[in-house]
Short mmCIF file of C-alpha atoms in Angstrom, two decimals:
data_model
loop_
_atom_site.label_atom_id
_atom_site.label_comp_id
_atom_site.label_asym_id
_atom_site.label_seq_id
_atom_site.Cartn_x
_atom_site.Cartn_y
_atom_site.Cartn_z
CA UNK A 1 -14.42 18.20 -25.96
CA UNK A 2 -15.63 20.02 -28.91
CA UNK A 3 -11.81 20.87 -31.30
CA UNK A 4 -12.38 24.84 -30.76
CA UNK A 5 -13.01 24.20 -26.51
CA UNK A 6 -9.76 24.83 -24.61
CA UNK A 7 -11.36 23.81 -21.61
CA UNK A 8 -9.45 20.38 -20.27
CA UNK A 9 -11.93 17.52 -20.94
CA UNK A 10 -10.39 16.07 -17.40
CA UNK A 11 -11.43 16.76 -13.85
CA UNK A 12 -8.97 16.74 -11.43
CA UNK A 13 -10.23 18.41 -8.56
CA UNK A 14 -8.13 19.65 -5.86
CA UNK A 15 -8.76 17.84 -2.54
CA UNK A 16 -11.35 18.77 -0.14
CA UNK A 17 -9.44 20.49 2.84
CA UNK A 18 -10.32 18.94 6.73
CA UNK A 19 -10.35 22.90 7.87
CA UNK A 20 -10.51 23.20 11.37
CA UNK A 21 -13.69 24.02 12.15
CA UNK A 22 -15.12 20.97 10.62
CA UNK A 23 -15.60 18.23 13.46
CA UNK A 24 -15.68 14.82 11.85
CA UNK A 25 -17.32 12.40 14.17
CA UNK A 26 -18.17 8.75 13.74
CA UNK A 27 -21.88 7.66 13.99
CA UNK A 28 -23.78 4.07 12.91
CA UNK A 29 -26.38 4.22 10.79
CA UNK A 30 -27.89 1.33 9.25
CA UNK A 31 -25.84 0.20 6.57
CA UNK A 32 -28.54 -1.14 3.35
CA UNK A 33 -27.72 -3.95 1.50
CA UNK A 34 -26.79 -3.78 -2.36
CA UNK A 35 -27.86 -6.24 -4.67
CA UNK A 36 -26.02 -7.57 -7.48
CA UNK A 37 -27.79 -8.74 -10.56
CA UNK A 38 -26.48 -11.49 -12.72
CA UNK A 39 -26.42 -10.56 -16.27
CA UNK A 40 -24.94 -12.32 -19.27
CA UNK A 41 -22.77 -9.25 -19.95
CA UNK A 42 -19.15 -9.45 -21.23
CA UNK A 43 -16.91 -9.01 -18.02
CA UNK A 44 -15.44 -5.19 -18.29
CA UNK A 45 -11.85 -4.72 -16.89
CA UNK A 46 -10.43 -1.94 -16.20
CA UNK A 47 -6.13 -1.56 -16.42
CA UNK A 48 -4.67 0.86 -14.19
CA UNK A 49 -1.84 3.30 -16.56
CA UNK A 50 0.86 0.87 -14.87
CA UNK A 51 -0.77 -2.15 -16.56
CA UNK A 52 -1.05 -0.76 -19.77
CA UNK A 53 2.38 0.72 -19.64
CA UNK A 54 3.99 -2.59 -19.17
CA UNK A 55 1.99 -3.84 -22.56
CA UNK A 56 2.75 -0.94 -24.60
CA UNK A 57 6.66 -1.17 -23.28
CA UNK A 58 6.82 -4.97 -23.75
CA UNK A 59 5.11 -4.81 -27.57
CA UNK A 60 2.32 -7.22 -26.52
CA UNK A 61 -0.86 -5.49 -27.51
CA UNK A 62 -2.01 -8.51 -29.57
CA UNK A 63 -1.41 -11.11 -26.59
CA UNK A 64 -3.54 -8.44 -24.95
CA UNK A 65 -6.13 -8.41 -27.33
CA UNK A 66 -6.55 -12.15 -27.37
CA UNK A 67 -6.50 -12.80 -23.70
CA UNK A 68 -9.63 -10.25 -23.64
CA UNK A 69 -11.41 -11.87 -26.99
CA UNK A 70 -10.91 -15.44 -25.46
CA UNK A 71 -12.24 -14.16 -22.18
CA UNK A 72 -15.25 -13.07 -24.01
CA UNK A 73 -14.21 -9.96 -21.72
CA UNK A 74 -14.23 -5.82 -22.33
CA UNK A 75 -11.42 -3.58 -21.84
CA UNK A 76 -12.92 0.04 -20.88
CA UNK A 77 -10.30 2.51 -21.02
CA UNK A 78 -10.82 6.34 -19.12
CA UNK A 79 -10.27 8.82 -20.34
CA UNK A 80 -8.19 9.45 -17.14
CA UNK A 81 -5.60 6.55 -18.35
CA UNK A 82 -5.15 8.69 -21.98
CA UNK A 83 -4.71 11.44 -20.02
CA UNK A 84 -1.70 9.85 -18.21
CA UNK A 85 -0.42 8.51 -21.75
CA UNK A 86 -0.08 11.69 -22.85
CA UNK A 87 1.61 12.57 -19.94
CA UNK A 88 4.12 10.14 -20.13
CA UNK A 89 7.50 12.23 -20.70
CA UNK A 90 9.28 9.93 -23.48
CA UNK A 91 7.91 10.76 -27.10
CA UNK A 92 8.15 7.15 -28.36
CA UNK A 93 6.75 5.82 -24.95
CA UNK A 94 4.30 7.94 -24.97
CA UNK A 95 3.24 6.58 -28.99
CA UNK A 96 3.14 3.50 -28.15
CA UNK A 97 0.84 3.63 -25.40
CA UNK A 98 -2.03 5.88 -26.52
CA UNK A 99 -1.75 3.58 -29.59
CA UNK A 100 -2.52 0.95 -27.41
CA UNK A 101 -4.97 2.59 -25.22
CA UNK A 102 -6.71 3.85 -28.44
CA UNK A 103 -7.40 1.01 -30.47
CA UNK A 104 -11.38 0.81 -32.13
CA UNK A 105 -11.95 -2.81 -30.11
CA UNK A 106 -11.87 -1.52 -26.87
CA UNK A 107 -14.77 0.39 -24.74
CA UNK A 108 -14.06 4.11 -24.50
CA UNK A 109 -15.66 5.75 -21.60
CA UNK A 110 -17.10 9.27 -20.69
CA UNK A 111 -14.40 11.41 -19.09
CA UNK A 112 -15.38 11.65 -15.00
CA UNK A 113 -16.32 15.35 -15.61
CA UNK A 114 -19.17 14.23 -17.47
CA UNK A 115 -20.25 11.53 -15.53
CA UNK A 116 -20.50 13.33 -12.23
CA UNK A 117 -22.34 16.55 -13.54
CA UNK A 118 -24.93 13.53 -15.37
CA UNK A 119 -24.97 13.02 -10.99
CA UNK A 120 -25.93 16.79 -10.27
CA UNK A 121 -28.10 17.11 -13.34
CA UNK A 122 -29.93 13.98 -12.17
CA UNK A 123 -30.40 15.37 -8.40
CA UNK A 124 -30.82 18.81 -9.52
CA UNK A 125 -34.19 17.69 -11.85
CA UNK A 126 -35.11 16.01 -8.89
CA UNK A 127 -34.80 18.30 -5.60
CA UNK A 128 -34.43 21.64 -7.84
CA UNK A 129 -36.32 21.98 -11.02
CA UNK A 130 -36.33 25.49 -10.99
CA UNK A 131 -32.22 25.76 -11.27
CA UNK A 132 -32.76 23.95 -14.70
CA UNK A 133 -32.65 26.46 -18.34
CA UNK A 134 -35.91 27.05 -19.65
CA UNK A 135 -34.30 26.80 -23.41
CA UNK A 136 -31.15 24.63 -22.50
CA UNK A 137 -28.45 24.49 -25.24
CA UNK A 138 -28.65 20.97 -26.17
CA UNK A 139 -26.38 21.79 -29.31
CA UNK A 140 -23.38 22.59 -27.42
CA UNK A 141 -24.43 19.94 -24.76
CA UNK A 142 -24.59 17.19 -27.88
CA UNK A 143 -21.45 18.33 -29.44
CA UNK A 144 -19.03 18.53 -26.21
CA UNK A 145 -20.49 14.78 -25.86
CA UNK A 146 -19.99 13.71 -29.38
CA UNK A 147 -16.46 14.55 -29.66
CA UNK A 148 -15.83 11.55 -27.14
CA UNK A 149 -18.11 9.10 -28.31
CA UNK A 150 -18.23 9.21 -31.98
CA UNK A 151 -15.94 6.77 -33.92
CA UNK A 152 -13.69 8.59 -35.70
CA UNK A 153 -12.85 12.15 -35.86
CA UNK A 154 -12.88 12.62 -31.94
CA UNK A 155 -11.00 13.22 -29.07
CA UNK A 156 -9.80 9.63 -29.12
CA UNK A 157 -8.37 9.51 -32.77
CA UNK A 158 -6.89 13.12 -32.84
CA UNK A 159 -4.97 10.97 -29.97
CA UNK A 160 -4.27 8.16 -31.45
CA UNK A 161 -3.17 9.98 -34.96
CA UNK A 162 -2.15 13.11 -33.79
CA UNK A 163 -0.49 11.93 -30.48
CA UNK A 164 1.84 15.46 -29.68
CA UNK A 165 -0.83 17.89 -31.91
CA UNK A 166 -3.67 16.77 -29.15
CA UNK A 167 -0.92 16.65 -26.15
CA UNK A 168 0.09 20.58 -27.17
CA UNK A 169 -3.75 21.01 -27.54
CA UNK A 170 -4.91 19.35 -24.14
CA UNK A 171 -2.44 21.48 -21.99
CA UNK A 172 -0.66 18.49 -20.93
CA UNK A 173 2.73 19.69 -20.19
CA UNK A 174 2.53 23.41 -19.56
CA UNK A 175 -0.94 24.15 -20.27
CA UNK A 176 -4.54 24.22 -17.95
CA UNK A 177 -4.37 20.65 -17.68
CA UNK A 178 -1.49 20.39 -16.60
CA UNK A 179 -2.13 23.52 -13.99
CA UNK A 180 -5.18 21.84 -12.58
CA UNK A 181 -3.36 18.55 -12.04
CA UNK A 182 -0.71 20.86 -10.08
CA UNK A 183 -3.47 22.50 -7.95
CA UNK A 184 -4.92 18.77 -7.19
CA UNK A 185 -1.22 17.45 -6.37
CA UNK A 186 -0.96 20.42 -3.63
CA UNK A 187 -4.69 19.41 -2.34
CA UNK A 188 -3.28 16.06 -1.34
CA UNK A 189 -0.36 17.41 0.04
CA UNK A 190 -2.35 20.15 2.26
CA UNK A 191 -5.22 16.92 2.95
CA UNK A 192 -2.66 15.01 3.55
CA UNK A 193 -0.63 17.51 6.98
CA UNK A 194 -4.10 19.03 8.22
CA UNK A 195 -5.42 15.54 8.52
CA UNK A 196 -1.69 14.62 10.37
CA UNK A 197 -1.79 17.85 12.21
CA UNK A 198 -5.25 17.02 13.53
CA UNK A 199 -3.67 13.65 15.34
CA UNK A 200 -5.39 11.44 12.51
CA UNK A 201 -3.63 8.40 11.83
CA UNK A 202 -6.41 5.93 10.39
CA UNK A 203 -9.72 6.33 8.83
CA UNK A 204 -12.74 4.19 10.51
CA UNK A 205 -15.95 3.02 8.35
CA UNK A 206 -16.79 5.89 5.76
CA UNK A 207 -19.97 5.37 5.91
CA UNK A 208 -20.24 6.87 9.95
CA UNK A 209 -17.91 10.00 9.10
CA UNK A 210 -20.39 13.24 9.99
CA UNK A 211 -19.49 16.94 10.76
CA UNK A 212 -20.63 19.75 11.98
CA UNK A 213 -19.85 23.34 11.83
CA UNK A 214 -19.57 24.62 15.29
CA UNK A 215 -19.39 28.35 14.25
CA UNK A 216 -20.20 29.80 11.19
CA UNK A 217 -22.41 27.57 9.46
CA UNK A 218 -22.81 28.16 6.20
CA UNK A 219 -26.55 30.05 5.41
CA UNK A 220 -29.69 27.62 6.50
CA UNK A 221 -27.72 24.78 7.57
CA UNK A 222 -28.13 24.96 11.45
CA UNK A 223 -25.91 23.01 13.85
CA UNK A 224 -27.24 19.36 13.07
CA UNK A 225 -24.66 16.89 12.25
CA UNK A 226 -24.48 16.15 8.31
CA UNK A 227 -22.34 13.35 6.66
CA UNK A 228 -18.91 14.58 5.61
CA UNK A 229 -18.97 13.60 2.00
CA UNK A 230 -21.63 16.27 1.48
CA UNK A 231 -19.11 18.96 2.33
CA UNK A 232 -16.89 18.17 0.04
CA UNK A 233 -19.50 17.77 -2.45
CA UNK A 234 -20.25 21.05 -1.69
CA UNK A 235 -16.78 23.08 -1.18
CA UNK A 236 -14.82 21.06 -4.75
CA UNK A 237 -18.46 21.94 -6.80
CA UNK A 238 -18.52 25.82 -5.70
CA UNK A 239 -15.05 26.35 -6.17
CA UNK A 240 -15.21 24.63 -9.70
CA UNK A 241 -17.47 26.57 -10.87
CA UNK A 242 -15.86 29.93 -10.08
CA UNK A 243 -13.25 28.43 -12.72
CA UNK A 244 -14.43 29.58 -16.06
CA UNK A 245 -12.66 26.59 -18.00
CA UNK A 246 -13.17 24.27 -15.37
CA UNK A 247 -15.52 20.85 -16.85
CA UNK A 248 -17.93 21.35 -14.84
CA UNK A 249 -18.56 24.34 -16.34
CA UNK A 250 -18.27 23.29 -19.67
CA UNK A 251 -21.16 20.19 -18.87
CA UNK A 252 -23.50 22.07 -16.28
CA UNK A 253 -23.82 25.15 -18.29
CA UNK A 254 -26.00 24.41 -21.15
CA UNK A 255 -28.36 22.92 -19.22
CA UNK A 256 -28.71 25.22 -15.50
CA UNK A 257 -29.80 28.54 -14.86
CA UNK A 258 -25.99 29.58 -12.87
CA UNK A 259 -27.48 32.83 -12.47
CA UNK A 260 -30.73 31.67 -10.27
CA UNK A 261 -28.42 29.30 -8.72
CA UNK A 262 -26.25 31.92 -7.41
CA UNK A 263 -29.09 34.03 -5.66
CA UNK A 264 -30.70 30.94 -3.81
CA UNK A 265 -27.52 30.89 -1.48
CA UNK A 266 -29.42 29.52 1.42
CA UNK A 267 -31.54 26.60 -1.00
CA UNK A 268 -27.86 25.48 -2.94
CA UNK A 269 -26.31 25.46 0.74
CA UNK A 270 -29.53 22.77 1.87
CA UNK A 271 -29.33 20.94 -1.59
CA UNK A 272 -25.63 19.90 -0.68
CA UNK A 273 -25.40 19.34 2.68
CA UNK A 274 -28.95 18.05 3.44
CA UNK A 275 -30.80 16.62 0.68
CA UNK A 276 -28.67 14.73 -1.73
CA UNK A 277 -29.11 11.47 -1.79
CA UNK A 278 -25.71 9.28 -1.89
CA UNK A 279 -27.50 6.86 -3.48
CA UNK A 280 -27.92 9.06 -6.38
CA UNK A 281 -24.26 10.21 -6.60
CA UNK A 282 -22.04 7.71 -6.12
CA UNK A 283 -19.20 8.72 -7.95
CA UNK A 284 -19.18 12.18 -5.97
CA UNK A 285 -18.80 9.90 -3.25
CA UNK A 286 -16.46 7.42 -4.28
CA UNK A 287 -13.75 10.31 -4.87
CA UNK A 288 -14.46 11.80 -1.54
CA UNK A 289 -14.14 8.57 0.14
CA UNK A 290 -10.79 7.68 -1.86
CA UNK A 291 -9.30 11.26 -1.19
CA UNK A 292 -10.00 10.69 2.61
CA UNK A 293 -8.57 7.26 2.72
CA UNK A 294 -5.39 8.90 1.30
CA UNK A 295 -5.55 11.64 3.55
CA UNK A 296 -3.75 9.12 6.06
CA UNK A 297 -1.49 7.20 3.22
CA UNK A 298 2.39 8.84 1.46
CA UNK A 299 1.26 11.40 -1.29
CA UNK A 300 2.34 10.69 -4.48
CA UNK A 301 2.57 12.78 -7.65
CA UNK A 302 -0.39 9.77 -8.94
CA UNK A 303 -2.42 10.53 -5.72
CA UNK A 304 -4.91 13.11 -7.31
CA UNK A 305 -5.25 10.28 -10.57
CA UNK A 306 -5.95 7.54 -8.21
CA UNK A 307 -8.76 9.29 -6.47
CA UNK A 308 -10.48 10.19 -10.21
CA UNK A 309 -9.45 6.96 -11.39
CA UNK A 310 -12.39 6.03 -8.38
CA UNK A 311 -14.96 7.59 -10.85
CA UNK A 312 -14.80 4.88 -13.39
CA UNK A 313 -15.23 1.87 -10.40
CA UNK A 314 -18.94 1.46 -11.16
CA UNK A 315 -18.92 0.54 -14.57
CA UNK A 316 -16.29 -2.31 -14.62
CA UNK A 317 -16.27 -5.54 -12.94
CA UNK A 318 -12.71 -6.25 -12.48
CA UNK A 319 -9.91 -3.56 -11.96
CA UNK A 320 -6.45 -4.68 -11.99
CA UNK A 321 -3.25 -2.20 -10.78
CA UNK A 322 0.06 -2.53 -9.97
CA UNK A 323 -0.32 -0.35 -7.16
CA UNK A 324 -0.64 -1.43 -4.46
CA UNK A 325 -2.39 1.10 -2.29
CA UNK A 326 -5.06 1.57 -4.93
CA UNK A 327 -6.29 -1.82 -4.97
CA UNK A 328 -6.52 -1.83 -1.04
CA UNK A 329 -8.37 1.57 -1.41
CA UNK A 330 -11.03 -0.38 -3.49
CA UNK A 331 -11.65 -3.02 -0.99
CA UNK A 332 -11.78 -0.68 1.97
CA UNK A 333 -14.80 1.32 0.57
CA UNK A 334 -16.53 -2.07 -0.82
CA UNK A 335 -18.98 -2.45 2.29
CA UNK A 336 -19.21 1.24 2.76
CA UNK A 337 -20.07 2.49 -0.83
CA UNK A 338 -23.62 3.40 -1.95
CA UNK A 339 -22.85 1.66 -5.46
CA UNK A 340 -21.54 -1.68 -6.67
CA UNK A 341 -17.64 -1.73 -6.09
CA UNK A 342 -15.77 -4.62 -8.56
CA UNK A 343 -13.57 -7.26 -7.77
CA UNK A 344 -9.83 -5.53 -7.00
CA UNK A 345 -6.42 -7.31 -7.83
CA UNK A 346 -2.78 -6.22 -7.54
CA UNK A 347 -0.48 -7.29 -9.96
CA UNK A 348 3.20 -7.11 -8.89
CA UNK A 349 5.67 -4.83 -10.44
CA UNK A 350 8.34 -5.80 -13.01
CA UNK A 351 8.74 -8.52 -15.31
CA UNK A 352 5.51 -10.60 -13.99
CA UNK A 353 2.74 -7.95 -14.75
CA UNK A 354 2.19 -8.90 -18.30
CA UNK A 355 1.73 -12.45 -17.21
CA UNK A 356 -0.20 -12.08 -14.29
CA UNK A 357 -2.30 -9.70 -15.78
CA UNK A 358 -2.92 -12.57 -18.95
CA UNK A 359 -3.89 -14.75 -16.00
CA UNK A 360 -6.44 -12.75 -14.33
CA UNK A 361 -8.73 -12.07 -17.71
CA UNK A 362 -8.20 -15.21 -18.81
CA UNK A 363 -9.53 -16.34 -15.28
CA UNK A 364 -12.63 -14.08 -15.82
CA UNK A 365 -14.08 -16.71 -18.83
CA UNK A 366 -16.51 -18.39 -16.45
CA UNK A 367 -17.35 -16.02 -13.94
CA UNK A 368 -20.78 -14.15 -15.08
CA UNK A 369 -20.02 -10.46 -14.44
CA UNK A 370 -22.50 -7.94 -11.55
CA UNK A 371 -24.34 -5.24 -13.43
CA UNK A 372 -23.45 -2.27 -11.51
CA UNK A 373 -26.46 -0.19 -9.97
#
């Protein structure tokens, strides 16, 4: 996020709503083996905001830091996790842990904004060439993206040495951060009773949920049944970019051609819901699939984190959380997900999370790490 954007760097989408005349159905394709790679790669971890608070509140960054050096391990932080640091309502709480989180010797990673519309880009080049600028405007493209990864004089050290300047600056509290996060907390909630008042109770295999719309298809989509992660796809990525400061915009607009885009109604309509491959987009699909798991599960005010907090699962090999529902989300979309899902462990709550959080890395120094797909 360039330091004259005021367009949150964050993308918490609001959930994509079951309406009623969406028929999921359950089907069995087959399901294609993934193959894991062994690399001689540090083992990345990624901490849940619950781990990292317990750190920060306890003073032991350095017993942190060792347990990840002797491990001959990474620590990738999201930018998700700042985001929730900055969040965190007590000033000197809140200090302490983006200090923590924003320490040189960890791995900082792309926010999930950025990430998925690298997804779209990527199909887009593929299946629609045409959609893509003639004279793209790599400039602003290159600066939004340098802000996060350059070493100092980015997002993360305005953070880290400007903790409330970048907080008042992000929208955290009152601002469009914080109203997005709002409109993604009521998603979960409205998921969360259509689902309930359709007499759902559990979700089967992810991988065999189609649709179909029975009347009023949308334009050159026909009655054929179409895999339900596409619709959601479809419906969150429209509505964002109606939203003028939404990320999406601020990523896919250098580079495509919205106004072409929006006269080939019938050929965006087919790109979604037929011919993107899931292969291709896997973390469009991993934050579908977590959204619908919680669809049957208690919303929480983290719900709408959890499911972008999915994003970041292909580019760690161990993610450890405190919560409890989160870790059981990762294992029920392992055999189901078109991309390499890490190992998942729950840490319990209280005065043993430092510890058995010190135990897991540590456990990690023999284990070669998967190279995600």
């Amino acid at each position: 996020m360039p330091n004259d954007s005021n367009t949150s760097p964050f993308n918490f989408r609001g959930c994509f709503l079951l309406h009623s005349n969406i028929k999921p159905t359950f089907r069995s394709p087959p399901l294609a083996g993934i193959e894991k790679v062994e690399m001689n790669l540090p083992t990345r971890i990624l901490l849940d905001t619950n781990v990292w608070s317990a750190f920060a509140r306890d003073g032991l960054g350095s017993d942190l830091f060792r347990a990840v050096k002797t491990a001959d391990a990474t620590l990738v932080v999201p930018p998700l996790v700042l985001y929730e640091a900055l969040a965190t309502p007590s000033a000197e709480s809140r200090r302490r842990l983006v200090s923590l989180l924003t320490m040189r010797t960890w791995k900082r990673l792309m926010p999930e904004g950025y990430t998925q519309c690298l997804e779209i880009i990527s199909e887009i080049k593929r299946l629609r060439p045409e959609w893509l600028r003639s004279h793209p405007d790599m400039q602003r493209f290159t600066k939004q993206r340098y802000d996060w990864t350059r070493k100092t004089g980015g997002l993360w050290e305005r953070a880290r040495f400007h903790t409330e300047e970048t907080r008042t600056f992000l929208g955290i509290s009152d601002g469009w951060s914080r109203a997005l996060l709002e409109q993604a907390r009521w998603g979960s909630q409205e998921q969360r009773r259509l689902v309930h008042s359709q007499g759902i109770r559990a979700i089967g295999p992810l991988k065999n949920f189609t649709a179909t719309f029975p009347d009023n298809s949308p334009e050159g989509i026909g009655n054929e049944p179409f895999q339900l992660w596409r619709v959601s796809t479809w419906s969150c990525t429209r509505k964002a970019l109606e939203i003028p400061r939404h990320p999406y915009r601020d990523w896919l607009e250098p580079l495509l051609n919205f106004d072409l885009i929006e006269c080939s109604e019938t050929s965006w309509n087919r790109f979604w819901l037929r011919e993107i491959a899931e292969a291709e987009m896997p973390r469009l699909w991993l934050q579908w699939a977590f959204e619908m798991l919680q669809s049957t599960q208690k919303v929480t005010p983290g719900t709408p984190g959890d499911a972008a907090l999915s994003n970041y699962l292909p580019e760690c090999d161990l993610v450890i959380s405190a919560d409890a529902n989160f870790i059981r989300n990762v294992a029920r979309i392992r055999d189901d997900a078109p991309s390499y899902i890490p190992d998942a462990a729950h840490v319990p709550a209280g005065s043993g999370m430092v510890a058995e959080t010190l135990t897991l890395i540590g456990g990690r120094k023999h284990q070669k790490p998967k190279a995600s797909l």
